[in-house]
PDB file of C-alpha atoms (C1' of nucleotides) in Angstrom:
ATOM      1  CA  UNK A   1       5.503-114.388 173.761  1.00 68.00           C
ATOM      2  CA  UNK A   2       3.132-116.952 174.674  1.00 69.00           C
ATOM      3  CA  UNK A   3       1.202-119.602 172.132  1.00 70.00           C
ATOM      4  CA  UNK A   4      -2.476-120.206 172.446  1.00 77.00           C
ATOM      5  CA  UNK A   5      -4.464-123.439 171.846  1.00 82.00           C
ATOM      6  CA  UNK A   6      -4.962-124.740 168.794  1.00 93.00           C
ATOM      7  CA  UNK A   7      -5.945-127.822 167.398  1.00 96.00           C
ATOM      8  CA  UNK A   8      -3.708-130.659 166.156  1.00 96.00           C
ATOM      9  CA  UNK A   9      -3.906-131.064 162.439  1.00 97.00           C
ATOM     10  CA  UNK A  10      -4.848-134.189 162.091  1.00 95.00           C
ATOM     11  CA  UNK A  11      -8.017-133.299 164.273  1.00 95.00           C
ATOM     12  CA  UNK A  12      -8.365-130.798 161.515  1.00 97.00           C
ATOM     13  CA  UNK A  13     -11.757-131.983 159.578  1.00 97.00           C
ATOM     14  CA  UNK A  14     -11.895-131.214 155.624  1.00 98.00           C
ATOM     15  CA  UNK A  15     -15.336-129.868 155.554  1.00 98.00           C
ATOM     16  CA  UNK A  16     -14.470-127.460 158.738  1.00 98.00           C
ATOM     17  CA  UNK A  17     -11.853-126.113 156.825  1.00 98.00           C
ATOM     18  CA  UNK A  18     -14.194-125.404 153.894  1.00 98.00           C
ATOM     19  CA  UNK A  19     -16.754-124.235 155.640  1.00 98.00           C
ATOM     20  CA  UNK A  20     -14.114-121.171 157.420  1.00 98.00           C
ATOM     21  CA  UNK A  21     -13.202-120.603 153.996  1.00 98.00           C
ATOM     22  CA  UNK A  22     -16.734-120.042 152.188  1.00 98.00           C
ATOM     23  CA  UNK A  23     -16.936-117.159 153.999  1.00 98.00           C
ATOM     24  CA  UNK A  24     -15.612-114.298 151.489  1.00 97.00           C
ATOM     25  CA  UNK A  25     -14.449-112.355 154.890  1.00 98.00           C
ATOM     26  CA  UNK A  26     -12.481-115.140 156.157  1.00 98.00           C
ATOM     27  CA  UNK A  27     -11.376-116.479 152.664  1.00 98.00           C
ATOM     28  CA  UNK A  28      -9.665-112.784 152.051  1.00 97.00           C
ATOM     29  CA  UNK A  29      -7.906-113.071 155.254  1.00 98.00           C
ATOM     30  CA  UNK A  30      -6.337-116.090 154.559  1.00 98.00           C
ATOM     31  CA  UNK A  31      -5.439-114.628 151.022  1.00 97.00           C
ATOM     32  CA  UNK A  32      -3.850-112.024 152.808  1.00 97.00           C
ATOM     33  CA  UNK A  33      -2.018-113.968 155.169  1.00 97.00           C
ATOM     34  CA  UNK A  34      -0.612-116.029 152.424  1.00 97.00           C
ATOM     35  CA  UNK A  35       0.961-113.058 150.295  1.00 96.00           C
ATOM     36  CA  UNK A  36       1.718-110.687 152.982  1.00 93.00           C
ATOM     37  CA  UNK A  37       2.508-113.631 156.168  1.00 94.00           C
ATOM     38  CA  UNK A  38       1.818-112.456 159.427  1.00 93.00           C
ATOM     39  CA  UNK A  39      -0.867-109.563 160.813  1.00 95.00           C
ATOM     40  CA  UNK A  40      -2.363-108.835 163.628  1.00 95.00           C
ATOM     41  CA  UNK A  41      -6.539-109.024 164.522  1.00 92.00           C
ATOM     42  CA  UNK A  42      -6.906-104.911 164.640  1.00 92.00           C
ATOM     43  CA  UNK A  43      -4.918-104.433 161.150  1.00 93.00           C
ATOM     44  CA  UNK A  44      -7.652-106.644 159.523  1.00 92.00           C
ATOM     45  CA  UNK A  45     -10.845-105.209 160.805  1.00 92.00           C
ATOM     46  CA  UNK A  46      -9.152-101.890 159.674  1.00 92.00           C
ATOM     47  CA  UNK A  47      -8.494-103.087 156.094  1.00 94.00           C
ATOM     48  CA  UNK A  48     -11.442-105.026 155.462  1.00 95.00           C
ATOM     49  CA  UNK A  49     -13.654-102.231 156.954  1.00 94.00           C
ATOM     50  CA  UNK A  50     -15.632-104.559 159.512  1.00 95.00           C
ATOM     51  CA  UNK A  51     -16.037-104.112 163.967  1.00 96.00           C
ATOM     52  CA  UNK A  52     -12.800-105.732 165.664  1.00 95.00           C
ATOM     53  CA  UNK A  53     -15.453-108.147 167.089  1.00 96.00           C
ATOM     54  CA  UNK A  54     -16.244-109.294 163.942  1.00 97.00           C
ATOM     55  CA  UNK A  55     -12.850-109.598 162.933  1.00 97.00           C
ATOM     56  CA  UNK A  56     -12.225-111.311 166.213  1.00 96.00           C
ATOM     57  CA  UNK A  57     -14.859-114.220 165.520  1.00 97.00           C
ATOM     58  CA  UNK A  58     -13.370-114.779 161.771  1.00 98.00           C
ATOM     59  CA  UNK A  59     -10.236-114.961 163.518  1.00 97.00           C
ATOM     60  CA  UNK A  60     -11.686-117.475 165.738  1.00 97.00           C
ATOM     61  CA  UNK A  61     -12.688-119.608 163.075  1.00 98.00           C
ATOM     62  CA  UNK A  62     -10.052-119.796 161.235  1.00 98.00           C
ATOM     63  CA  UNK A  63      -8.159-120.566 164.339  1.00 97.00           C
ATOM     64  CA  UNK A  64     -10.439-123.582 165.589  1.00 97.00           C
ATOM     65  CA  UNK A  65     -11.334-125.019 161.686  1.00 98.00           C
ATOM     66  CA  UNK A  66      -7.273-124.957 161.925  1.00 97.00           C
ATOM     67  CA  UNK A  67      -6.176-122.838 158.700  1.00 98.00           C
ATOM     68  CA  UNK A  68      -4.125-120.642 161.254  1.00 97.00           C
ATOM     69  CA  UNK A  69      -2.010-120.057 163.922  1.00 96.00           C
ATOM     70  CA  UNK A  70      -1.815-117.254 166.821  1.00 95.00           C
ATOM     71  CA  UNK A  71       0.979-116.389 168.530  1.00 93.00           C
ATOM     72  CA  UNK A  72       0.616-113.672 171.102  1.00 92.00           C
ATOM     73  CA  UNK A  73       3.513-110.959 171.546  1.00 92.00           C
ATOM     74  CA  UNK A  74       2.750-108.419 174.135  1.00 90.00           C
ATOM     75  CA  UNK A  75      -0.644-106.950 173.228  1.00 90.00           C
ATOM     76  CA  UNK A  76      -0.900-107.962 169.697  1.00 93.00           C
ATOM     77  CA  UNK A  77      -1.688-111.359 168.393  1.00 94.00           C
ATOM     78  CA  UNK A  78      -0.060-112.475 165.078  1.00 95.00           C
ATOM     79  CA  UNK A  79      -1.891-114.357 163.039  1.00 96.00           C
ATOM     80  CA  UNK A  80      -0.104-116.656 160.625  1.00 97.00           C
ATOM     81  CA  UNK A  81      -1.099-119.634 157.870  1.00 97.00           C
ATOM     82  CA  UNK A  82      -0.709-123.042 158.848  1.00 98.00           C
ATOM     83  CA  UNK A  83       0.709-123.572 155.456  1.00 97.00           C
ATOM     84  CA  UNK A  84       3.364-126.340 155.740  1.00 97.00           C
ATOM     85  CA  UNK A  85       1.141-128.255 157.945  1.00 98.00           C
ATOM     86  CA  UNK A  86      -1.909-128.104 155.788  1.00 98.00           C
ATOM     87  CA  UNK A  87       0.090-128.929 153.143  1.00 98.00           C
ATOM     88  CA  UNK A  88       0.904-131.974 154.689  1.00 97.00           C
ATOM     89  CA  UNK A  89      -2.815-133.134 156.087  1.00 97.00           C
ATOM     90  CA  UNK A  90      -3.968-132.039 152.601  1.00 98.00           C
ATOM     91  CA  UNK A  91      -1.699-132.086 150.016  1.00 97.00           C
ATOM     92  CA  UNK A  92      -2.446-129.323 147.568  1.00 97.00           C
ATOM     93  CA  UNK A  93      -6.057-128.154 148.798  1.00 98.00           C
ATOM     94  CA  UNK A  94      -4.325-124.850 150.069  1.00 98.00           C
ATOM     95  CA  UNK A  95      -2.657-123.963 147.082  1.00 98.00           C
ATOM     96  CA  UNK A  96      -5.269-124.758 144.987  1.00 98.00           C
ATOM     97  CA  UNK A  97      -7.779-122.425 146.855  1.00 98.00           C
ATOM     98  CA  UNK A  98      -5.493-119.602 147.010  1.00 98.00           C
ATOM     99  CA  UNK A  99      -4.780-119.878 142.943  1.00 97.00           C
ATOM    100  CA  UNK A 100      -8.523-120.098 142.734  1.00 98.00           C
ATOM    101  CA  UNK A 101      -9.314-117.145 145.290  1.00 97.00           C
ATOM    102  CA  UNK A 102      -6.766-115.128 143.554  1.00 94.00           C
ATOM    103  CA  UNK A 103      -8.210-115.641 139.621  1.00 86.00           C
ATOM    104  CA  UNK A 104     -11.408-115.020 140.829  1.00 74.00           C
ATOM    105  CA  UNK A 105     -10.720-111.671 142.673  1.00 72.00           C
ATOM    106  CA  UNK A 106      -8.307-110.472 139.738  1.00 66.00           C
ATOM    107  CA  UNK A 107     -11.375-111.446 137.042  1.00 62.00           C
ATOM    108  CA  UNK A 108     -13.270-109.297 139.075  1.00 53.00           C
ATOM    109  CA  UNK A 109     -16.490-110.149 141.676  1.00 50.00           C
ATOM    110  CA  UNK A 110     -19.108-111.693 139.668  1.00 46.00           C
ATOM    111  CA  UNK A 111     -21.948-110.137 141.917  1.00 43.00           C
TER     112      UNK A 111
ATOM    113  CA  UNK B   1     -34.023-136.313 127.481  1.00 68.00           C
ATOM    114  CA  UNK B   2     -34.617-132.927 128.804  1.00 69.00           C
ATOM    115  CA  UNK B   3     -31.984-130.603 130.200  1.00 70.00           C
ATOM    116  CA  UNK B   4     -32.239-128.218 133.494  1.00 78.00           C
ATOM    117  CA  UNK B   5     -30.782-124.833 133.408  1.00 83.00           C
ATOM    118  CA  UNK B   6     -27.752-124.578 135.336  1.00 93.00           C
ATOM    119  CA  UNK B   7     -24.860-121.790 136.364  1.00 96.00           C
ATOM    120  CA  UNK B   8     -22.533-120.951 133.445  1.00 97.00           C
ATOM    121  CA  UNK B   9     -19.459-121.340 134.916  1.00 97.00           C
ATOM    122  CA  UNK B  10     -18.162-118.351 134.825  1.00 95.00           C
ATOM    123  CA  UNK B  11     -20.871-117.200 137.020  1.00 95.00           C
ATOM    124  CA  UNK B  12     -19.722-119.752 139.691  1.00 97.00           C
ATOM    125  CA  UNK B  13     -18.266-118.694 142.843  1.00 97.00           C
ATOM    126  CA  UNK B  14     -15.141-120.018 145.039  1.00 98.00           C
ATOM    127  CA  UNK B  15     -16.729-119.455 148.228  1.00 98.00           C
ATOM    128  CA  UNK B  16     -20.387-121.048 146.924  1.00 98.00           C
ATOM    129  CA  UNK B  17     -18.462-124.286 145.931  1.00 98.00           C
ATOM    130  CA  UNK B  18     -16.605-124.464 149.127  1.00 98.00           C
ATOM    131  CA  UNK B  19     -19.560-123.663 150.971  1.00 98.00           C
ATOM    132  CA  UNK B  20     -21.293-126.465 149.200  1.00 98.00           C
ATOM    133  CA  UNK B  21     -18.552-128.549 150.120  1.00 98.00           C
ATOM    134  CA  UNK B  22     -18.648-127.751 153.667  1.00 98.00           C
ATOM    135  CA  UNK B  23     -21.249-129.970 154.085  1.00 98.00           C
ATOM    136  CA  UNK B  24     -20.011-133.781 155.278  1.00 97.00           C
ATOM    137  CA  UNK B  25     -23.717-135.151 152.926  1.00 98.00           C
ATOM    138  CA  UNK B  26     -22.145-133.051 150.011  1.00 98.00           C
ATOM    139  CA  UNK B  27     -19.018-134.206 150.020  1.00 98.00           C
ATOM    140  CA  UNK B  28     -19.695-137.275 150.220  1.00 98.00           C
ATOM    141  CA  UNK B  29     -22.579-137.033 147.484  1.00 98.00           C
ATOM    142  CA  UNK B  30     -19.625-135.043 145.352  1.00 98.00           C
ATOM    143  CA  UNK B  31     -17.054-138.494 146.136  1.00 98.00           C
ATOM    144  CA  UNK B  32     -19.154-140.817 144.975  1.00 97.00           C
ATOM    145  CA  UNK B  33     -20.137-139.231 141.897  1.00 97.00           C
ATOM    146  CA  UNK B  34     -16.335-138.826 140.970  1.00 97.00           C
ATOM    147  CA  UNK B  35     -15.474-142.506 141.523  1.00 96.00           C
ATOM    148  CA  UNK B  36     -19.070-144.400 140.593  1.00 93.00           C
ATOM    149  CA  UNK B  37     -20.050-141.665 137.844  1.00 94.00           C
ATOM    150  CA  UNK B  38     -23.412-140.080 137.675  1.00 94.00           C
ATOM    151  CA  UNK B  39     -26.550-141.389 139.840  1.00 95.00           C
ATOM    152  CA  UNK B  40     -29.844-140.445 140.410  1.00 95.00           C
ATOM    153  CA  UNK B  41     -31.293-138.734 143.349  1.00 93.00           C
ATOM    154  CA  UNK B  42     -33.758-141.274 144.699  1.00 93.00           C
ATOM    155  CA  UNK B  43     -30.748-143.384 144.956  1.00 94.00           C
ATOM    156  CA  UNK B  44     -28.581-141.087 146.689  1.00 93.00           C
ATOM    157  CA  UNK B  45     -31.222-140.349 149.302  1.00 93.00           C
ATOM    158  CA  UNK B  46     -31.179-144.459 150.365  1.00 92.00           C
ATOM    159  CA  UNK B  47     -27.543-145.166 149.754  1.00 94.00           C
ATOM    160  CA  UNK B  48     -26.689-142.487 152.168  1.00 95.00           C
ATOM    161  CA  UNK B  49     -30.189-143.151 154.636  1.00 94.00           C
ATOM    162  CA  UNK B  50     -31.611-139.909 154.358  1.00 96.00           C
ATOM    163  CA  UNK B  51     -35.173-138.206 153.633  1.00 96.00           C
ATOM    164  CA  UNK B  52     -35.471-137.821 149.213  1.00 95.00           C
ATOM    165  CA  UNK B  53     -36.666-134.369 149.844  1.00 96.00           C
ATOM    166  CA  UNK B  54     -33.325-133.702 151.745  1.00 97.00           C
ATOM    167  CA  UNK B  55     -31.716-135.426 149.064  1.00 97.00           C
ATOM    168  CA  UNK B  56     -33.286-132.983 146.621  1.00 97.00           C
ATOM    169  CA  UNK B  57     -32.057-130.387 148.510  1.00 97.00           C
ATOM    170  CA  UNK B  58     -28.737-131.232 148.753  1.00 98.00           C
ATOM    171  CA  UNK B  59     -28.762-131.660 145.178  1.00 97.00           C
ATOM    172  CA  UNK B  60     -30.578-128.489 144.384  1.00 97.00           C
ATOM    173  CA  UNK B  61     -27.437-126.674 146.454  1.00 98.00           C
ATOM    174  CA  UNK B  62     -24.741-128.570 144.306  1.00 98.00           C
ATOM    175  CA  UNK B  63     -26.388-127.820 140.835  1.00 97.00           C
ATOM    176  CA  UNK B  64     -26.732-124.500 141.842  1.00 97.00           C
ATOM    177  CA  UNK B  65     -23.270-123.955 143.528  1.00 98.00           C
ATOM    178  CA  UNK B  66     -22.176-125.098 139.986  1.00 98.00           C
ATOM    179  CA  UNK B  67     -20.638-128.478 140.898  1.00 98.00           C
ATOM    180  CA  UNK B  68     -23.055-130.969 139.444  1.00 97.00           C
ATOM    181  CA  UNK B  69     -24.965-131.359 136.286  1.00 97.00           C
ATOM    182  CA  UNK B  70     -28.423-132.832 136.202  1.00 95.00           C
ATOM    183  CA  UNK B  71     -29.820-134.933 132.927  1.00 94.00           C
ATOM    184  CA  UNK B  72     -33.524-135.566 133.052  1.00 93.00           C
ATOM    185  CA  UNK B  73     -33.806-139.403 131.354  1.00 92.00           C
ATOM    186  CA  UNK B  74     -37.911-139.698 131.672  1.00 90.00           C
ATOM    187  CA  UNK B  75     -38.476-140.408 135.469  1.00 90.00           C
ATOM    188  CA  UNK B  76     -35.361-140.525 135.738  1.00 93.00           C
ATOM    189  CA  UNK B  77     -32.528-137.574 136.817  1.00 95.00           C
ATOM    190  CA  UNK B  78     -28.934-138.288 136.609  1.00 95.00           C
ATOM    191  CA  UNK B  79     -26.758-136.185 138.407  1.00 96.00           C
ATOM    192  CA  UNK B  80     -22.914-135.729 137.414  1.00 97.00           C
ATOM    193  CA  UNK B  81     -20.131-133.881 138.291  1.00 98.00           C
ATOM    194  CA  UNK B  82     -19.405-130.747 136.220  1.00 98.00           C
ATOM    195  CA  UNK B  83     -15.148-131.880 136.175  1.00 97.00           C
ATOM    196  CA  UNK B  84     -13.898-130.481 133.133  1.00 98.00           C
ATOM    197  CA  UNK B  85     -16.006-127.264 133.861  1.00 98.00           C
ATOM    198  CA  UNK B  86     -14.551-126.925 137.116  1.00 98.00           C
ATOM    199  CA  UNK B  87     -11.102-128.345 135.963  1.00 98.00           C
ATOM    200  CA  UNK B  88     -11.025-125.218 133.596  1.00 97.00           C
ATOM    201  CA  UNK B  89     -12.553-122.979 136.097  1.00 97.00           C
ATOM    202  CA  UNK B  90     -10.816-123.183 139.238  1.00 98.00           C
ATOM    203  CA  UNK B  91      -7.325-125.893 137.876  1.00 97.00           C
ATOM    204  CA  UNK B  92      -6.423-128.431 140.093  1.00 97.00           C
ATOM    205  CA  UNK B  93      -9.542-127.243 143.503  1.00 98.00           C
ATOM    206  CA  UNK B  94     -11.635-130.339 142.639  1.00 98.00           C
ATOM    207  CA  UNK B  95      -8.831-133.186 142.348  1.00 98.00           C
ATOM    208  CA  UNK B  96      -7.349-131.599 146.040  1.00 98.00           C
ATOM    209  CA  UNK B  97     -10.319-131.840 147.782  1.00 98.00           C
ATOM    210  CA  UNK B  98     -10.970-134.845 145.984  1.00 98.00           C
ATOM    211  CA  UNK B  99      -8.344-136.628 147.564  1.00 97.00           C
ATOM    212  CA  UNK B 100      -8.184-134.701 150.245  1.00 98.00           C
ATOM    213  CA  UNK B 101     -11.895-136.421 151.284  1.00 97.00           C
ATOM    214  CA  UNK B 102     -11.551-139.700 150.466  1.00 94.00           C
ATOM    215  CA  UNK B 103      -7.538-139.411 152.758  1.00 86.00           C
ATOM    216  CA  UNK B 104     -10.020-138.392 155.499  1.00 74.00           C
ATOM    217  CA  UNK B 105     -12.186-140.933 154.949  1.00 72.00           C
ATOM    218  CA  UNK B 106     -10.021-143.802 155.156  1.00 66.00           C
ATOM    219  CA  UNK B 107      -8.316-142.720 158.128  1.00 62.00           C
ATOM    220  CA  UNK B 108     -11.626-142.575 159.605  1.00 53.00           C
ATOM    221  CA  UNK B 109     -14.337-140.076 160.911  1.00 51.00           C
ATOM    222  CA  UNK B 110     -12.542-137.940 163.373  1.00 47.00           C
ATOM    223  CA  UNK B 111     -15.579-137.648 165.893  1.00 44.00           C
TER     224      UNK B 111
ATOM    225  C1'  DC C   1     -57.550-141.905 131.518  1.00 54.57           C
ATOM    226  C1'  DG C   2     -55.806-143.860 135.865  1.00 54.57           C
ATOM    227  C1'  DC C   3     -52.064-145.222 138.478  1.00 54.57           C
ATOM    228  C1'  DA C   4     -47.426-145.814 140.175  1.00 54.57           C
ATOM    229  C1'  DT C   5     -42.983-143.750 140.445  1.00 54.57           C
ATOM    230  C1'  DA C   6     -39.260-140.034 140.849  1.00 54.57           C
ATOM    231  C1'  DG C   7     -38.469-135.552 142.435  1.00 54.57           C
ATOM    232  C1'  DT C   8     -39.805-130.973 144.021  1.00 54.57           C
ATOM    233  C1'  DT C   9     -42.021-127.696 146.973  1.00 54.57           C
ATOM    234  C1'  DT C  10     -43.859-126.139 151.111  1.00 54.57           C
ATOM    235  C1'  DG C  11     -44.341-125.855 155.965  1.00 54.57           C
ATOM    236  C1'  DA C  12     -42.449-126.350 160.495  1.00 54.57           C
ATOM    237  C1'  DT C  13     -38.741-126.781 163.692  1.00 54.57           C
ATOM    238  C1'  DG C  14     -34.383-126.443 165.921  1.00 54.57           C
ATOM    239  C1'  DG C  15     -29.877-125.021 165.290  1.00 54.57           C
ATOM    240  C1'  DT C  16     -26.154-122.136 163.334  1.00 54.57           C
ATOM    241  C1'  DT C  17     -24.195-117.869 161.551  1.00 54.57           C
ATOM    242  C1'  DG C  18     -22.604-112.945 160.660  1.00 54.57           C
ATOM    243  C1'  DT C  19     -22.975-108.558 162.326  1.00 54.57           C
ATOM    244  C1'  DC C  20     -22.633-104.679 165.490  1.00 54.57           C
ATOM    245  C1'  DA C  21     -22.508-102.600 170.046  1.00 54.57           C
ATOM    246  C1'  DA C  22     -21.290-102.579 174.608  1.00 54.57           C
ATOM    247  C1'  DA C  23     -19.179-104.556 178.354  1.00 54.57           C
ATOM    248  C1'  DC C  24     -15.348-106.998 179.670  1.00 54.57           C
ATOM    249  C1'  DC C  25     -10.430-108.866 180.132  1.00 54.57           C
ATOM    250  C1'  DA C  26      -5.434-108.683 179.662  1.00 54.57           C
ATOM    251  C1'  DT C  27      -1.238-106.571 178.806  1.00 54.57           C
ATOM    252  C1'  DG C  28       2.273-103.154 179.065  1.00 54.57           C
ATOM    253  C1'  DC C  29       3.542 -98.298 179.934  1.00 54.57           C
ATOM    254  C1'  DG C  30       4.247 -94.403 183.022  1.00 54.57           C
TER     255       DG C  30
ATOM    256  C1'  DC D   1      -1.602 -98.464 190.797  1.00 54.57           C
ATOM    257  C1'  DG D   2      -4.059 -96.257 186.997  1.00 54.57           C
ATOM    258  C1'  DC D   3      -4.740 -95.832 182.310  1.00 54.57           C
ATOM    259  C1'  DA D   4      -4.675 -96.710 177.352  1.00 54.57           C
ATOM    260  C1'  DT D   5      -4.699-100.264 174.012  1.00 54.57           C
ATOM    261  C1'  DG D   6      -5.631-104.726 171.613  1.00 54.57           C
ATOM    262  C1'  DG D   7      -8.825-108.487 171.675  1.00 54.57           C
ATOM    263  C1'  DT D   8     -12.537-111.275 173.543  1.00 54.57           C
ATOM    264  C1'  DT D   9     -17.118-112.190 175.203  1.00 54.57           C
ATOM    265  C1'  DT D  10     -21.915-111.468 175.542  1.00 54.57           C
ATOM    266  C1'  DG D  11     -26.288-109.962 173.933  1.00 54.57           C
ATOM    267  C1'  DA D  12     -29.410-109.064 170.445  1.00 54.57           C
ATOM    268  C1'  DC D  13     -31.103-109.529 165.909  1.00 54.57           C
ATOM    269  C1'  DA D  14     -31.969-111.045 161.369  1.00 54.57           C
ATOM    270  C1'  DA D  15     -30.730-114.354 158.017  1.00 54.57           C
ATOM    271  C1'  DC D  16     -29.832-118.769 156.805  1.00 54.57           C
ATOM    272  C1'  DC D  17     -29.642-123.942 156.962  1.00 54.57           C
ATOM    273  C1'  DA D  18     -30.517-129.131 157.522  1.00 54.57           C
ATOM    274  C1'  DT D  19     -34.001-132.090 158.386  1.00 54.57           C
ATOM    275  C1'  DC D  20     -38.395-134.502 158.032  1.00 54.57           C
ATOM    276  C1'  DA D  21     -43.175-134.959 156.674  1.00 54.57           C
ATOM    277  C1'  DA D  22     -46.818-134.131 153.722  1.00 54.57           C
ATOM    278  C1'  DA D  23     -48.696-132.243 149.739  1.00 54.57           C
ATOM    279  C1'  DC D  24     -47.811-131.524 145.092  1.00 54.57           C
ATOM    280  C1'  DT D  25     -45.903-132.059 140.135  1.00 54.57           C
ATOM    281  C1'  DA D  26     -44.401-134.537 136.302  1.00 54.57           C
ATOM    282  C1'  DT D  27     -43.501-138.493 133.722  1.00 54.57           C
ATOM    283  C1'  DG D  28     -44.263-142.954 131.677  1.00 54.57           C
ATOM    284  C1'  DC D  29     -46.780-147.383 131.682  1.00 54.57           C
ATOM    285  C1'  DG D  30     -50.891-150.096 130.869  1.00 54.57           C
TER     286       DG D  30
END
DNA sequence: CGCATAGTTTGATGGTTGTCAAACCATGCG
DNA sequence: CGCATGGTTTGACAACCATCAAACTATGCG
């Protein structure tokens, strides 16, 4: 069970953490995260139908802009939302996004 | 007193405003036109010590990501922020990041 | 009409990004 | 140790982006 590196919150910039989440990819993941907690890196590429690379370097992202946390248990990684300290570098911004993400997916994709 | 088309705002999409966002010149731009009200581009572009035609773009991206609104007055174009569009639209996104920006910005730029 | 002013558009350039594939690395199981 | 599995890294490619400069457009003033 051993933690990887990630950066301290407030090193955390606000436009980083925008910019991992205007990517539709990574702004579903986080979505995800926040209703279902915890997954690992292969179950998302599966459900979001993209290479495990791919889903690796979202991962990444969101992992260095510092929207989430990986904690590595035997071969899988866990990937989890840095809720309660986002909440606390940026009071409300999280929940606000995911009401926002959420409303927009359930009024449908405006493509 | 002409007006420019813009996005209806129900055509305006989470991950285009964040993405808009992501960029530290946006935000900034986006800041200052909550607390000082509407200005016009020419100003913007020496305020913040940067090219007009980048200024223009920057601009172009947040009228069409949906966050500003532009008012041709003769020579003139006054740029606003859309906030009871985007109030309605996505409830409570704007005021978070909002305050979320100008919290970073007081506590300094995090090189 | 002619000119100055405010913005936009069009290159051009250097840098970043998202994607997949293939090679690679690390971990645990037998 | 050898192998399968879960992720990462690298390479390649096409798309995109921020920036400046220069040419262009549009507007109002005289």
């Amino acid at each position: 069970m051993r933690l990887l590196p990630h950066p301290a919150m407030e090193d955390v910039e606000l436009t980083e953490v925008l910019r991992a989440l205007s990517d539709p990819i990574r702004l579903e993941v986080v979505v995800r995260l926040a209703t279902d907690g915890e997954t690992t890196c292969g179950k998302l590429g599966e459900d979001l139908g993209i290479h495990k690379s791919t889903a690796s370097h979202h991962l990444r992202t969101l992992r260095e802009s510092g929207l989430v946390f990986t904690k590595q248990d035997g071969r899988l990684k866990y990937m989890s939302l840095r809720r309660d300290e986002l909440d606390d570098r940026f009071p409300g911004l999280l929940d606000a996004i995911l009401s926002a993400a959420r409303q927009d997916t359930r009024a449908g994709a405006h493509a």
